Coordinates of C-alpha atoms in Angstrom, one line a residue:
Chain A
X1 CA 42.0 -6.8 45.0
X2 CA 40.6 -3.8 46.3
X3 CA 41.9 -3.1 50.1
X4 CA 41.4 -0.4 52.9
X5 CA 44.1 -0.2 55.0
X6 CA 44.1 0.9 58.2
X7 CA 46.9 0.4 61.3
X8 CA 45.2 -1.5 64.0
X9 CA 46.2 0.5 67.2
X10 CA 45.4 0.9 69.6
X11 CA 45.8 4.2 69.3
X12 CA 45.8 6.5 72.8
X13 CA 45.1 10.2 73.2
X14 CA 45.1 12.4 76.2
X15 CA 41.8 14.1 76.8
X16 CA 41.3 16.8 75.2
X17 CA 44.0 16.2 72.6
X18 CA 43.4 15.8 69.0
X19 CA 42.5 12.1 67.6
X20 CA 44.1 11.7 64.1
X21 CA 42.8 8.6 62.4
X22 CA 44.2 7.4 59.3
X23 CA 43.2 5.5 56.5
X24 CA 44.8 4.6 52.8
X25 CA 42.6 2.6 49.8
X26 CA 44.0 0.8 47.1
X27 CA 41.1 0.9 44.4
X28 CA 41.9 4.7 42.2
X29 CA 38.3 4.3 41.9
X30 CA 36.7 4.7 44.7
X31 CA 34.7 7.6 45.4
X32 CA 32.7 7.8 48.4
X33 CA 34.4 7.4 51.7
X34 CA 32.7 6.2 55.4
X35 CA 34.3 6.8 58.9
X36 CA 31.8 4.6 61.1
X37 CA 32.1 3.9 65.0
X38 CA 32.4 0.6 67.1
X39 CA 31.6 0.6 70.4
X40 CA 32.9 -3.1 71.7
X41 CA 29.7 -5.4 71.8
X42 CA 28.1 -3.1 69.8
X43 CA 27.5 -2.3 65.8
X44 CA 29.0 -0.1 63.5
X45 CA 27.4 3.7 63.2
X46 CA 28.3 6.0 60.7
X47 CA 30.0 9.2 62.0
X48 CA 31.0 11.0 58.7
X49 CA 31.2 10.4 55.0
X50 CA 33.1 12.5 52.7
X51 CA 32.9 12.5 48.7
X52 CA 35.5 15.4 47.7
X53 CA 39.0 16.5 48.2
X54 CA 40.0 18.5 51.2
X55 CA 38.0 18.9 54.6
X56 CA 34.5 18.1 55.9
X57 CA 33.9 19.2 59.2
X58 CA 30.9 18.2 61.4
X59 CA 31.2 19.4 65.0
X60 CA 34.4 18.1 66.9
X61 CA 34.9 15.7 64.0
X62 CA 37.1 16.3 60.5
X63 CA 37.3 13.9 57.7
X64 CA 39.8 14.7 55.3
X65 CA 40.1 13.1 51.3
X66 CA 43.3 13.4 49.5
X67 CA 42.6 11.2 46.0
X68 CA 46.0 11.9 44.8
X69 CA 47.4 10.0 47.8
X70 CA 44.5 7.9 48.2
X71 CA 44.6 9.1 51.8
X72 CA 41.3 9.2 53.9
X73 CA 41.7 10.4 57.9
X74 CA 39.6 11.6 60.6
X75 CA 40.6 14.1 63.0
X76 CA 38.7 13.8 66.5
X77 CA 39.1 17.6 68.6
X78 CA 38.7 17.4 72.2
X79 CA 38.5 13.9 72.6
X80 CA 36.5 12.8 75.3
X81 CA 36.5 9.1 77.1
X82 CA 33.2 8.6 75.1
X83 CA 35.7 8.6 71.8
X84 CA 37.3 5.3 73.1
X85 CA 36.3 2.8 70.3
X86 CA 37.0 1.0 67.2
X87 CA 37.2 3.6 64.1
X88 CA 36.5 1.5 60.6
X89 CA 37.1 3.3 57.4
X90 CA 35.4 2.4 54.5
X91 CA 35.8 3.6 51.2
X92 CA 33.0 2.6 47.3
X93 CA 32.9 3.0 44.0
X94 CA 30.4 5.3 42.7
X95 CA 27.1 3.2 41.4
X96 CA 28.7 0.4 43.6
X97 CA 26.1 -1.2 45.9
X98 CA 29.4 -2.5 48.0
X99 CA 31.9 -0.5 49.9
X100 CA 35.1 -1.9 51.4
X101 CA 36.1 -2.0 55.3
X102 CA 39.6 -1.4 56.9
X103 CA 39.9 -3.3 59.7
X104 CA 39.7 -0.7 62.4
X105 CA 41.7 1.5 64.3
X106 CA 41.2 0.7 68.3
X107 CA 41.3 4.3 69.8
X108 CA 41.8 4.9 73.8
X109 CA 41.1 8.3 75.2
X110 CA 43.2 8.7 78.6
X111 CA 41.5 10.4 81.0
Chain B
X1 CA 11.5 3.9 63.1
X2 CA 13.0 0.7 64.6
X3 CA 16.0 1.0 61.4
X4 CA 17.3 -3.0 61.2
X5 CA 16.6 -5.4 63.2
X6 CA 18.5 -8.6 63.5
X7 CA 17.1 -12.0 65.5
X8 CA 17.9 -14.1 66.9
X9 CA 20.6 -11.9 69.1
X10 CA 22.2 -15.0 70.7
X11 CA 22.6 -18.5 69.3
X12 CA 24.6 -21.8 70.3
X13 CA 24.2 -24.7 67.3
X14 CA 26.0 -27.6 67.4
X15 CA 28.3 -28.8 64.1
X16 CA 26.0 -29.7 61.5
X17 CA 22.7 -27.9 62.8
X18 CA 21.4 -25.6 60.7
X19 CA 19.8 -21.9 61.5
X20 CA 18.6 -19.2 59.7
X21 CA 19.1 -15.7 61.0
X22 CA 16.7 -13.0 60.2
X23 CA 17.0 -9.4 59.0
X24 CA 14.2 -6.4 58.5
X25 CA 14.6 -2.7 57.4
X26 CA 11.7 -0.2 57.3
X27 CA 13.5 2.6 55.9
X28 CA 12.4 1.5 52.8
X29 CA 15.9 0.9 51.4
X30 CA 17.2 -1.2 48.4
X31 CA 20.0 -3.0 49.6
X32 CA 20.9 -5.4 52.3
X33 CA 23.7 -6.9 53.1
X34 CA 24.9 -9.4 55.3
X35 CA 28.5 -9.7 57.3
X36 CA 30.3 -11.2 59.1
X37 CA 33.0 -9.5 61.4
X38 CA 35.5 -11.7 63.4
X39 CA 38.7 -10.9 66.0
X40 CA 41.4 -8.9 63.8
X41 CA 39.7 -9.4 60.2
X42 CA 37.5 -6.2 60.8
X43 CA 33.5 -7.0 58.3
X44 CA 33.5 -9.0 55.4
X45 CA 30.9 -9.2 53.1
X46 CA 28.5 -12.9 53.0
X47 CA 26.2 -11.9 50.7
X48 CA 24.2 -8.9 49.7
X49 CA 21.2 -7.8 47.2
X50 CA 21.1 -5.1 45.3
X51 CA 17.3 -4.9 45.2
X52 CA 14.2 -6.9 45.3
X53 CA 14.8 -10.1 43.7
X54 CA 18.6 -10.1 43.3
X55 CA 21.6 -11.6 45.6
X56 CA 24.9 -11.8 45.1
X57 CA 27.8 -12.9 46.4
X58 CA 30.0 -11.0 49.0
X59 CA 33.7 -12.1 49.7
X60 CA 33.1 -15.3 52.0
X61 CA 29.7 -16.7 50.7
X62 CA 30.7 -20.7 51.2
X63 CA 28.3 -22.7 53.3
X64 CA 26.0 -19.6 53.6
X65 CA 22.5 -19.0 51.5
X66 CA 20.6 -16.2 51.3
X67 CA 17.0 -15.2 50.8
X68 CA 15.5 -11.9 50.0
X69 CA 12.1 -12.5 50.9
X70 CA 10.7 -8.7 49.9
X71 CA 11.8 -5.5 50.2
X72 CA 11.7 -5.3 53.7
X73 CA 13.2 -8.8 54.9
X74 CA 16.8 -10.6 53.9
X75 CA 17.8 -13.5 55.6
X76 CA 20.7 -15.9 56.2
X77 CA 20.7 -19.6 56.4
X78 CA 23.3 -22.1 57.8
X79 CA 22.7 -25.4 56.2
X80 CA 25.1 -27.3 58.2
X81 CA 26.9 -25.1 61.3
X82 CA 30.9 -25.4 61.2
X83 CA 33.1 -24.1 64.2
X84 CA 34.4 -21.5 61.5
X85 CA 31.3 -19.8 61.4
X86 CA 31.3 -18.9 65.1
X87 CA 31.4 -15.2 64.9
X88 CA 29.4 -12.2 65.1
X89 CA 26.8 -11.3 62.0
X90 CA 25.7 -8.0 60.9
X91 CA 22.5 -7.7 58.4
X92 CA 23.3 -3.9 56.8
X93 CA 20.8 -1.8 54.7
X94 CA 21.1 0.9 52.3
X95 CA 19.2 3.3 50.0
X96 CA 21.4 3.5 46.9
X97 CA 19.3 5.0 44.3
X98 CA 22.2 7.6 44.1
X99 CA 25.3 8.0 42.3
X100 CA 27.5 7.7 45.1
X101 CA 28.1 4.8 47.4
X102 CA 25.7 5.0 50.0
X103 CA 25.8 5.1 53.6
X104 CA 25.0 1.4 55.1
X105 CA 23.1 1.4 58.6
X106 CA 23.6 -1.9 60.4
X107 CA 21.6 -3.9 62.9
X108 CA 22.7 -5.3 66.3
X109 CA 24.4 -8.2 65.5
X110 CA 23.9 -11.8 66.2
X111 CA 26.3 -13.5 67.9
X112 CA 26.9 -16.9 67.2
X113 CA 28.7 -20.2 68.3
X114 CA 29.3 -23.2 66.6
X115 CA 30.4 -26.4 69.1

């Protein structure tokens, strides 16, 4: 069965400090990874989505691929309260109308 | 562009009542899907359809049907309510005419009890 793990948390962060969110997938096939944010009460938006190996960067946020290690993280610079959430990674096959969720990652900015 | 919108927002059935919750999309997209995401077991997939015309079933489809009325419109219908289905529903849409897996943009959510 294909599976995205992720650890639940919650994870906390000084301000300012460096978020690293991490993410591994179980399917070799999957080719098309998703980073969305939950704010609680609220529904998922997608931050970042990342298709190759190595390092997509898009403002404060990084999302990293490593296929051999079927590793997927996001790294969060300068957090900021407004990064306290739920992280859910999500990884699909390519021609796949489905992708697969983690479960989350609860993240906690301290101020 | 109002993206997807999900109604009701709110609902309270009794066991055994039945509801159908709607979904719309106007960004012209393909796919919809529908979820449902619960305490600690983070969105599974109910159903989804692939285009006009098409459903299929998702990882927890059981006393759930689903209706893709046209492009724009999929909905989901509770024949007979059970306490397990109180949770919180999310109607997704996607564009997938691409190679890759496709970003999903989701509605608001209904949130729904079951006495």
């Amino acid at each position: 069965q294909k599976e995205v793990e992720q650890n639940s948390g919650p994870l906390s962060v000084p301000e300012g400090a460096i978020a690293s969110l991490n993410c591994t997938y179980s399917d070799r096939g999957s080719q098309s990874f998703f980073w969305y944010r939950q704010y609680s009460g609220k529904s998922p938006e997608l931050i970042m989505f990342i298709y190759s190996n190595g390092d997509k960067e898009d403002g404060r946020f990084t999302a990293q691929l490593n296929k051999a290690s079927q590793y997927v993280s996001l790294l969060i610079r300068d957090s900021q309260p407004s990064d306290s959430a739920t992280y859910l990674c999500a990884g699909g096959m390519n021609r796949d109308d489905k992708i697969i969720f983690g479960k989350g990652t609860r993240l906690h900015i301290l101020p | 562009n109002a993206g997807v919108t999900q109604t009701p927002k709110f609902q309270v059935l009794k066991t055994g009542q039945s509801m159908t919750l709607q979904c719309a999309q106007d960004m012209n997209h393909n796919s919809m899907y529908w979820y449902r995401q619960d305490p600690g077991m983070g969105l599974r997939l109910i159903y989804y359809s692939a285009s006009e015309g098409t459903t299929d079933k998702g990882e927890v489809p059981n006393g759930y049907n689903v209706s893709r009325l046209n492009k724009r419109e999929f909905s989901l219908r509770l024949e007979s309510a059970a306490p397990s289905q109180t949770s919180v529903y999310f109607c997704a849409s996607s564009h997938h005419q691409q190679v890759m897996a496709d970003t999903q943009y989701f509605g608001p959510g209904t949130r729904l009890t079951v006495l």
